[in-house]
Amino acid sequence: DAGVTQSPTHLIKTRGQQVTLRCSPKSGHDTVSWYQQALGQGPQFIFQYYEEEERQRGNFPDRFSGHQFPNYSSELNVNALLLGDSALYLCASSYLRGNYNEQFFGPGTRLTVL
Amino acid sequence: EDKVVQSPLSLVVHEGDTVTLNCSYEVTNFRSLLWYKQEKKAPTFLFMLTSSGIEKKSGRLSSILDKKELFSILNITATQTGDSAVYLCAVGAIGANSKLTFGKGITLSVRP
């Protein structure tokens, strides 16, 4: 049973560029949440997708956007990258009609902005 | 605003010691408290607690929730070097607000 997968593993970009990160949820899960984890901090909630719509959003600017596809996979897009966007980006999946708090995480994408 | 505070922020122990990690929280419409272990990248799910006073156990790890005093503890007995990691506590709420709010994490180092 495949768990949550994310790609790419690492990414290096320069300020002002745009980036797209990808996530495939655990089999049987229909909800995808994205988190940003800065060094030495806990993950911070960015947004959550269910039925191809953004259901909830954390305190992140509009430069952060996302998408969910019919197969439940998801993308996170960040425009106009800033140095402060350097972080580990984690995707978590869950099943909305189960205990949706029970979220399983992927290995993350390490984004470095130079 | 939902809040999770973990303590201590870091600790160093020797193999065989027992450790207790603390997590206190403030959240509207509390539903669940979760513990994760993070070694390099992906936080690995350990426990989800929803009921007060019921201990959950998995091998040398155990956890309990106190919904009246708004805290949880994670105990690790007979620690091993493989327990070295960051332990994250998160809380989730009822309803559409299903995001998890995390604490900063506790860095545990187990020396041989």
PDB file of C-alpha atoms in Angstrom:
ATOM      1  CA  ASP A   1       0.000   0.000   0.000  1.00  0.00           C
ATOM      2  CA  ALA A   2       1.720   3.174  -1.186  1.00  0.00           C
ATOM      3  CA  GLY A   3       1.857   5.947   1.336  1.00  0.00           C
ATOM      4  CA  VAL A   4       1.896   9.645   0.586  1.00  0.00           C
ATOM      5  CA  THR A   5       4.392  10.535  -2.128  1.00  0.00           C
ATOM      6  CA  GLN A   6       5.832  13.922  -3.028  1.00  0.00           C
ATOM      7  CA  SER A   7       8.025  15.253  -5.806  1.00  0.00           C
ATOM      8  CA  PRO A   8      10.575  16.573  -6.250  1.00  0.00           C
ATOM      9  CA  THR A   9      12.690  15.752  -3.184  1.00  0.00           C
ATOM     10  CA  HIS A  10      14.799  18.879  -3.399  1.00  0.00           C
ATOM     11  CA  LEU A  11      14.498  22.087  -5.374  1.00  0.00           C
ATOM     12  CA  ILE A  12      16.688  25.166  -5.698  1.00  0.00           C
ATOM     13  CA  LYS A  13      15.199  28.353  -7.106  1.00  0.00           C
ATOM     14  CA  THR A  14      16.110  32.029  -7.212  1.00  0.00           C
ATOM     15  CA  ARG A  15      14.077  34.950  -5.910  1.00  0.00           C
ATOM     16  CA  GLY A  16      11.182  35.908  -8.150  1.00  0.00           C
ATOM     17  CA  GLN A  17      10.837  32.510  -9.743  1.00  0.00           C
ATOM     18  CA  GLN A  18       7.813  30.240  -9.549  1.00  0.00           C
ATOM     19  CA  VAL A  19       7.703  26.652  -8.279  1.00  0.00           C
ATOM     20  CA  THR A  20       5.258  23.728  -8.426  1.00  0.00           C
ATOM     21  CA  LEU A  21       5.324  20.889  -5.901  1.00  0.00           C
ATOM     22  CA  ARG A  22       3.353  17.675  -6.303  1.00  0.00           C
ATOM     23  CA  CYS A  23       1.677  15.227  -3.946  1.00  0.00           C
ATOM     24  CA  SER A  24      -0.130  11.907  -4.300  1.00  0.00           C
ATOM     25  CA  PRO A  25      -2.239  10.909  -1.284  1.00  0.00           C
ATOM     26  CA  LYS A  26      -2.317   7.571   0.470  1.00  0.00           C
ATOM     27  CA  SER A  27      -4.601   5.031  -1.163  1.00  0.00           C
ATOM     28  CA  GLY A  28      -8.213   5.529  -0.006  1.00  0.00           C
ATOM     29  CA  HIS A  29      -7.677   9.138   1.064  1.00  0.00           C
ATOM     30  CA  ASP A  30      -9.528  12.011  -0.562  1.00  0.00           C
ATOM     31  CA  THR A  31      -8.238  15.109   1.233  1.00  0.00           C
ATOM     32  CA  VAL A  32      -4.854  16.751   0.856  1.00  0.00           C
ATOM     33  CA  SER A  33      -3.372  19.357   3.188  1.00  0.00           C
ATOM     34  CA  TRP A  34      -0.172  21.315   2.637  1.00  0.00           C
ATOM     35  CA  TYR A  35       2.151  22.537   5.383  1.00  0.00           C
ATOM     36  CA  GLN A  36       5.289  24.662   5.441  1.00  0.00           C
ATOM     37  CA  GLN A  37       7.975  23.772   7.979  1.00  0.00           C
ATOM     38  CA  ALA A  38      10.753  26.278   8.556  1.00  0.00           C
ATOM     39  CA  LEU A  39      13.953  25.136  10.239  1.00  0.00           C
ATOM     40  CA  GLY A  40      13.437  24.517  13.946  1.00  0.00           C
ATOM     41  CA  GLN A  41       9.681  25.089  13.771  1.00  0.00           C
ATOM     42  CA  GLY A  42       6.594  22.915  13.645  1.00  0.00           C
ATOM     43  CA  PRO A  43       4.649  22.608  10.380  1.00  0.00           C
ATOM     44  CA  GLN A  44       2.385  25.561   9.540  1.00  0.00           C
ATOM     45  CA  PHE A  45      -0.892  24.917   7.720  1.00  0.00           C
ATOM     46  CA  ILE A  46      -1.084  26.433   4.217  1.00  0.00           C
ATOM     47  CA  PHE A  47      -4.358  25.078   2.809  1.00  0.00           C
ATOM     48  CA  GLN A  48      -6.474  21.983   2.321  1.00  0.00           C
ATOM     49  CA  TYR A  49      -8.168  20.516  -0.748  1.00  0.00           C
ATOM     50  CA  TYR A  50     -11.186  18.249  -0.997  1.00  0.00           C
ATOM     51  CA  GLU A  51     -13.300  17.508  -4.070  1.00  0.00           C
ATOM     52  CA  GLU A  52     -10.956  19.670  -6.117  1.00  0.00           C
ATOM     53  CA  GLU A  53     -11.752  22.760  -4.058  1.00  0.00           C
ATOM     54  CA  GLU A  54      -9.824  24.694  -1.438  1.00  0.00           C
ATOM     55  CA  ARG A  55     -11.739  24.106   1.809  1.00  0.00           C
ATOM     56  CA  GLN A  56      -9.612  25.974   4.261  1.00  0.00           C
ATOM     57  CA  ARG A  57      -6.630  28.282   4.187  1.00  0.00           C
ATOM     58  CA  GLY A  58      -4.012  29.327   6.721  1.00  0.00           C
ATOM     59  CA  ASN A  59      -2.260  32.693   6.995  1.00  0.00           C
ATOM     60  CA  PHE A  60      -0.360  32.550   3.734  1.00  0.00           C
ATOM     61  CA  PRO A  61      -0.402  35.162   0.939  1.00  0.00           C
ATOM     62  CA  ASP A  62      -2.054  34.684  -2.428  1.00  0.00           C
ATOM     63  CA  ARG A  63       1.346  33.832  -3.906  1.00  0.00           C
ATOM     64  CA  PHE A  64       0.602  30.370  -2.549  1.00  0.00           C
ATOM     65  CA  SER A  65      -2.015  28.555  -4.599  1.00  0.00           C
ATOM     66  CA  GLY A  66      -2.998  24.984  -5.182  1.00  0.00           C
ATOM     67  CA  HIS A  67      -4.993  22.527  -7.132  1.00  0.00           C
ATOM     68  CA  GLN A  68      -6.483  19.085  -6.644  1.00  0.00           C
ATOM     69  CA  PHE A  69      -7.088  16.695  -9.507  1.00  0.00           C
ATOM     70  CA  PRO A  70      -9.906  14.142  -9.951  1.00  0.00           C
ATOM     71  CA  ASN A  71      -7.544  11.353  -8.799  1.00  0.00           C
ATOM     72  CA  TYR A  72      -7.074  13.302  -5.509  1.00  0.00           C
ATOM     73  CA  SER A  73      -3.449  14.224  -6.226  1.00  0.00           C
ATOM     74  CA  SER A  74      -2.527  17.830  -5.591  1.00  0.00           C
ATOM     75  CA  GLU A  75      -0.119  20.590  -6.542  1.00  0.00           C
ATOM     76  CA  LEU A  76       1.199  23.522  -4.552  1.00  0.00           C
ATOM     77  CA  ASN A  77       2.305  26.558  -6.545  1.00  0.00           C
ATOM     78  CA  VAL A  78       4.329  29.436  -5.171  1.00  0.00           C
ATOM     79  CA  ASN A  79       4.849  32.562  -7.283  1.00  0.00           C
ATOM     80  CA  ALA A  80       7.372  35.376  -6.910  1.00  0.00           C
ATOM     81  CA  LEU A  81       9.558  33.373  -4.546  1.00  0.00           C
ATOM     82  CA  LEU A  82      11.125  35.122  -1.557  1.00  0.00           C
ATOM     83  CA  LEU A  83      14.133  34.041   0.488  1.00  0.00           C
ATOM     84  CA  GLY A  84      11.724  33.399   3.362  1.00  0.00           C
ATOM     85  CA  ASP A  85       9.922  30.736   1.347  1.00  0.00           C
ATOM     86  CA  SER A  86      12.887  28.410   1.883  1.00  0.00           C
ATOM     87  CA  ALA A  87      11.473  25.528   3.920  1.00  0.00           C
ATOM     88  CA  LEU A  88      10.375  21.908   3.921  1.00  0.00           C
ATOM     89  CA  TYR A  89       6.960  21.615   2.268  1.00  0.00           C
ATOM     90  CA  LEU A  90       4.916  18.720   3.571  1.00  0.00           C
ATOM     91  CA  CYS A  91       1.824  17.180   2.103  1.00  0.00           C
ATOM     92  CA  ALA A  92      -0.580  15.217   4.288  1.00  0.00           C
ATOM     93  CA  SER A  93      -3.540  13.111   3.268  1.00  0.00           C
ATOM     94  CA  SER A  94      -6.637  12.056   5.153  1.00  0.00           C
ATOM     95  CA  TYR A  95     -10.130  10.674   4.622  1.00  0.00           C
ATOM     96  CA  LEU A  96     -12.780  13.338   5.134  1.00  0.00           C
ATOM     97  CA  ARG A  97     -15.556  10.995   6.229  1.00  0.00           C
ATOM     98  CA  GLY A  98     -13.328   9.183   8.695  1.00  0.00           C
ATOM     99  CA  ASN A  99     -11.392  10.909  11.424  1.00  0.00           C
ATOM    100  CA  TYR A 100     -10.080  13.625   9.177  1.00  0.00           C
ATOM    101  CA  ASN A 101      -7.648  14.799  11.835  1.00  0.00           C
ATOM    102  CA  GLU A 102      -5.690  11.578  11.292  1.00  0.00           C
ATOM    103  CA  GLN A 103      -3.297  12.868   8.683  1.00  0.00           C
ATOM    104  CA  PHE A 104      -0.402  10.963   7.147  1.00  0.00           C
ATOM    105  CA  PHE A 105       2.564  12.867   5.804  1.00  0.00           C
ATOM    106  CA  GLY A 106       4.744  12.481   2.764  1.00  0.00           C
ATOM    107  CA  PRO A 107       8.540  12.823   2.823  1.00  0.00           C
ATOM    108  CA  GLY A 108       8.391  16.494   1.883  1.00  0.00           C
ATOM    109  CA  THR A 109      10.059  18.733  -0.672  1.00  0.00           C
ATOM    110  CA  ARG A 110      13.015  20.799   0.502  1.00  0.00           C
ATOM    111  CA  LEU A 111      12.835  24.173  -1.257  1.00  0.00           C
ATOM    112  CA  THR A 112      15.837  26.482  -1.188  1.00  0.00           C
ATOM    113  CA  VAL A 113      15.440  30.010  -2.534  1.00  0.00           C
ATOM    114  CA  LEU A 114      18.685  31.840  -3.346  1.00  0.00           C
TER     115      LEU A 114
ATOM    116  CA  GLU B   1      -6.223  31.441  17.669  1.00  0.00           C
ATOM    117  CA  ASP B   2      -5.358  27.771  18.286  1.00  0.00           C
ATOM    118  CA  LYS B   3      -2.143  27.258  20.216  1.00  0.00           C
ATOM    119  CA  VAL B   4       0.092  24.289  21.064  1.00  0.00           C
ATOM    120  CA  VAL B   5       3.034  24.541  23.452  1.00  0.00           C
ATOM    121  CA  GLN B   6       5.526  21.714  23.892  1.00  0.00           C
ATOM    122  CA  SER B   7       8.090  21.315  26.627  1.00  0.00           C
ATOM    123  CA  PRO B   8      10.929  20.967  27.076  1.00  0.00           C
ATOM    124  CA  LEU B   9      12.148  22.162  23.677  1.00  0.00           C
ATOM    125  CA  SER B  10      15.083  19.775  23.814  1.00  0.00           C
ATOM    126  CA  LEU B  11      16.575  17.162  26.082  1.00  0.00           C
ATOM    127  CA  VAL B  12      19.481  14.762  26.161  1.00  0.00           C
ATOM    128  CA  VAL B  13      19.235  11.386  27.886  1.00  0.00           C
ATOM    129  CA  HIS B  14      21.191   8.143  27.984  1.00  0.00           C
ATOM    130  CA  GLU B  15      20.055   4.823  26.621  1.00  0.00           C
ATOM    131  CA  GLY B  16      17.749   3.079  29.031  1.00  0.00           C
ATOM    132  CA  ASP B  17      16.353   6.270  30.557  1.00  0.00           C
ATOM    133  CA  THR B  18      12.639   7.058  30.615  1.00  0.00           C
ATOM    134  CA  VAL B  19      11.475  10.380  29.213  1.00  0.00           C
ATOM    135  CA  THR B  20       8.249  12.338  29.429  1.00  0.00           C
ATOM    136  CA  LEU B  21       7.377  14.873  26.742  1.00  0.00           C
ATOM    137  CA  ASN B  22       4.711  17.476  27.420  1.00  0.00           C
ATOM    138  CA  CYS B  23       2.126  19.162  25.239  1.00  0.00           C
ATOM    139  CA  SER B  24      -0.438  21.766  26.299  1.00  0.00           C
ATOM    140  CA  TYR B  25      -3.020  23.250  23.990  1.00  0.00           C
ATOM    141  CA  GLU B  26      -5.752  25.797  23.468  1.00  0.00           C
ATOM    142  CA  VAL B  27      -8.113  25.063  20.593  1.00  0.00           C
ATOM    143  CA  THR B  28     -11.698  25.897  19.754  1.00  0.00           C
ATOM    144  CA  ASN B  29     -13.916  22.819  19.361  1.00  0.00           C
ATOM    145  CA  PHE B  30     -11.162  20.330  20.179  1.00  0.00           C
ATOM    146  CA  ARG B  31     -11.428  16.954  18.512  1.00  0.00           C
ATOM    147  CA  SER B  32      -8.064  15.189  18.498  1.00  0.00           C
ATOM    148  CA  LEU B  33      -4.498  15.438  19.711  1.00  0.00           C
ATOM    149  CA  LEU B  34      -1.817  13.740  17.663  1.00  0.00           C
ATOM    150  CA  TRP B  35       1.812  12.859  18.274  1.00  0.00           C
ATOM    151  CA  TYR B  36       4.300  12.488  15.436  1.00  0.00           C
ATOM    152  CA  LYS B  37       7.983  11.477  15.305  1.00  0.00           C
ATOM    153  CA  GLN B  38      10.121  13.352  12.786  1.00  0.00           C
ATOM    154  CA  GLU B  39      13.595  12.009  12.084  1.00  0.00           C
ATOM    155  CA  LYS B  40      14.667  13.536   8.804  1.00  0.00           C
ATOM    156  CA  LYS B  41      11.683  14.654   6.777  1.00  0.00           C
ATOM    157  CA  ALA B  42       8.267  13.013   7.010  1.00  0.00           C
ATOM    158  CA  PRO B  43       6.543  13.197  10.393  1.00  0.00           C
ATOM    159  CA  THR B  44       5.590   9.623  11.253  1.00  0.00           C
ATOM    160  CA  PHE B  45       2.237   9.119  12.968  1.00  0.00           C
ATOM    161  CA  LEU B  46       2.479   7.756  16.525  1.00  0.00           C
ATOM    162  CA  PHE B  47      -0.835   8.290  18.317  1.00  0.00           C
ATOM    163  CA  MET B  48      -4.161  10.043  17.998  1.00  0.00           C
ATOM    164  CA  LEU B  49      -5.998  10.763  21.234  1.00  0.00           C
ATOM    165  CA  THR B  50      -9.592  11.852  21.461  1.00  0.00           C
ATOM    166  CA  SER B  51     -10.782  10.657  24.862  1.00  0.00           C
ATOM    167  CA  SER B  52      -9.538  11.870  28.197  1.00  0.00           C
ATOM    168  CA  GLY B  53      -7.811   9.446  30.561  1.00  0.00           C
ATOM    169  CA  ILE B  54      -7.391   6.555  28.137  1.00  0.00           C
ATOM    170  CA  GLU B  55      -3.769   5.588  27.646  1.00  0.00           C
ATOM    171  CA  LYS B  56      -2.600   4.506  24.231  1.00  0.00           C
ATOM    172  CA  LYS B  57       0.439   2.242  24.026  1.00  0.00           C
ATOM    173  CA  SER B  58       2.726   1.037  21.302  1.00  0.00           C
ATOM    174  CA  GLY B  59       5.739  -0.897  22.488  1.00  0.00           C
ATOM    175  CA  ARG B  60       7.869   1.385  24.675  1.00  0.00           C
ATOM    176  CA  LEU B  61       5.785   4.453  23.810  1.00  0.00           C
ATOM    177  CA  SER B  62       2.607   5.514  25.548  1.00  0.00           C
ATOM    178  CA  SER B  63       0.483   8.643  25.630  1.00  0.00           C
ATOM    179  CA  ILE B  64      -2.452  10.016  27.555  1.00  0.00           C
ATOM    180  CA  LEU B  65      -4.742  12.999  27.198  1.00  0.00           C
ATOM    181  CA  ASP B  66      -6.276  15.222  29.880  1.00  0.00           C
ATOM    182  CA  LYS B  67      -9.084  17.250  28.287  1.00  0.00           C
ATOM    183  CA  LYS B  68      -9.907  19.059  31.510  1.00  0.00           C
ATOM    184  CA  GLU B  69      -6.384  20.414  32.021  1.00  0.00           C
ATOM    185  CA  LEU B  70      -5.751  20.640  28.240  1.00  0.00           C
ATOM    186  CA  PHE B  71      -2.541  18.675  28.013  1.00  0.00           C
ATOM    187  CA  SER B  72      -1.033  15.415  26.899  1.00  0.00           C
ATOM    188  CA  ILE B  73       2.155  13.527  27.699  1.00  0.00           C
ATOM    189  CA  LEU B  74       4.187  11.125  25.623  1.00  0.00           C
ATOM    190  CA  ASN B  75       6.281   8.639  27.581  1.00  0.00           C
ATOM    191  CA  ILE B  76       9.174   6.654  26.178  1.00  0.00           C
ATOM    192  CA  THR B  77      10.625   3.937  28.403  1.00  0.00           C
ATOM    193  CA  ALA B  78      13.995   2.194  28.023  1.00  0.00           C
ATOM    194  CA  THR B  79      15.077   4.744  25.426  1.00  0.00           C
ATOM    195  CA  GLN B  80      17.289   3.674  22.518  1.00  0.00           C
ATOM    196  CA  THR B  81      19.473   5.725  20.181  1.00  0.00           C
ATOM    197  CA  GLY B  82      16.866   5.144  17.475  1.00  0.00           C
ATOM    198  CA  ASP B  83      14.417   7.219  19.521  1.00  0.00           C
ATOM    199  CA  SER B  84      16.489  10.318  18.772  1.00  0.00           C
ATOM    200  CA  ALA B  85      14.182  12.588  16.769  1.00  0.00           C
ATOM    201  CA  VAL B  86      11.913  15.598  16.954  1.00  0.00           C
ATOM    202  CA  TYR B  87       8.560  14.801  18.540  1.00  0.00           C
ATOM    203  CA  LEU B  88       5.685  16.917  17.297  1.00  0.00           C
ATOM    204  CA  CYS B  89       2.354  17.445  19.013  1.00  0.00           C
ATOM    205  CA  ALA B  90      -0.641  18.655  16.976  1.00  0.00           C
ATOM    206  CA  VAL B  91      -4.295  19.363  17.663  1.00  0.00           C
ATOM    207  CA  GLY B  92      -7.274  19.147  15.348  1.00  0.00           C
ATOM    208  CA  ALA B  93     -10.768  20.536  15.657  1.00  0.00           C
ATOM    209  CA  ILE B  94     -14.304  19.424  14.885  1.00  0.00           C
ATOM    210  CA  GLY B  95     -16.037  20.277  11.654  1.00  0.00           C
ATOM    211  CA  ALA B  96     -14.767  21.880   8.495  1.00  0.00           C
ATOM    212  CA  ASN B  97     -11.831  23.301  10.378  1.00  0.00           C
ATOM    213  CA  SER B  98      -9.832  20.108  10.050  1.00  0.00           C
ATOM    214  CA  LYS B  99      -6.348  21.602   9.828  1.00  0.00           C
ATOM    215  CA  LEU B 100      -3.744  20.516  12.353  1.00  0.00           C
ATOM    216  CA  THR B 101      -2.039  23.097  14.553  1.00  0.00           C
ATOM    217  CA  PHE B 102       1.444  22.021  15.580  1.00  0.00           C
ATOM    218  CA  GLY B 103       3.768  22.881  18.418  1.00  0.00           C
ATOM    219  CA  LYS B 104       7.429  23.665  17.759  1.00  0.00           C
ATOM    220  CA  GLY B 105       8.496  20.151  18.563  1.00  0.00           C
ATOM    221  CA  ILE B 106      10.775  18.576  21.179  1.00  0.00           C
ATOM    222  CA  THR B 107      14.246  17.491  20.090  1.00  0.00           C
ATOM    223  CA  LEU B 108      15.209  14.290  21.900  1.00  0.00           C
ATOM    224  CA  SER B 109      18.797  13.066  21.779  1.00  0.00           C
ATOM    225  CA  VAL B 110      19.549   9.625  23.211  1.00  0.00           C
ATOM    226  CA  ARG B 111      23.246   9.008  23.918  1.00  0.00           C
ATOM    227  CA  PRO B 112      24.693   5.469  23.915  1.00  0.00           C
TER     228      PRO B 112
END
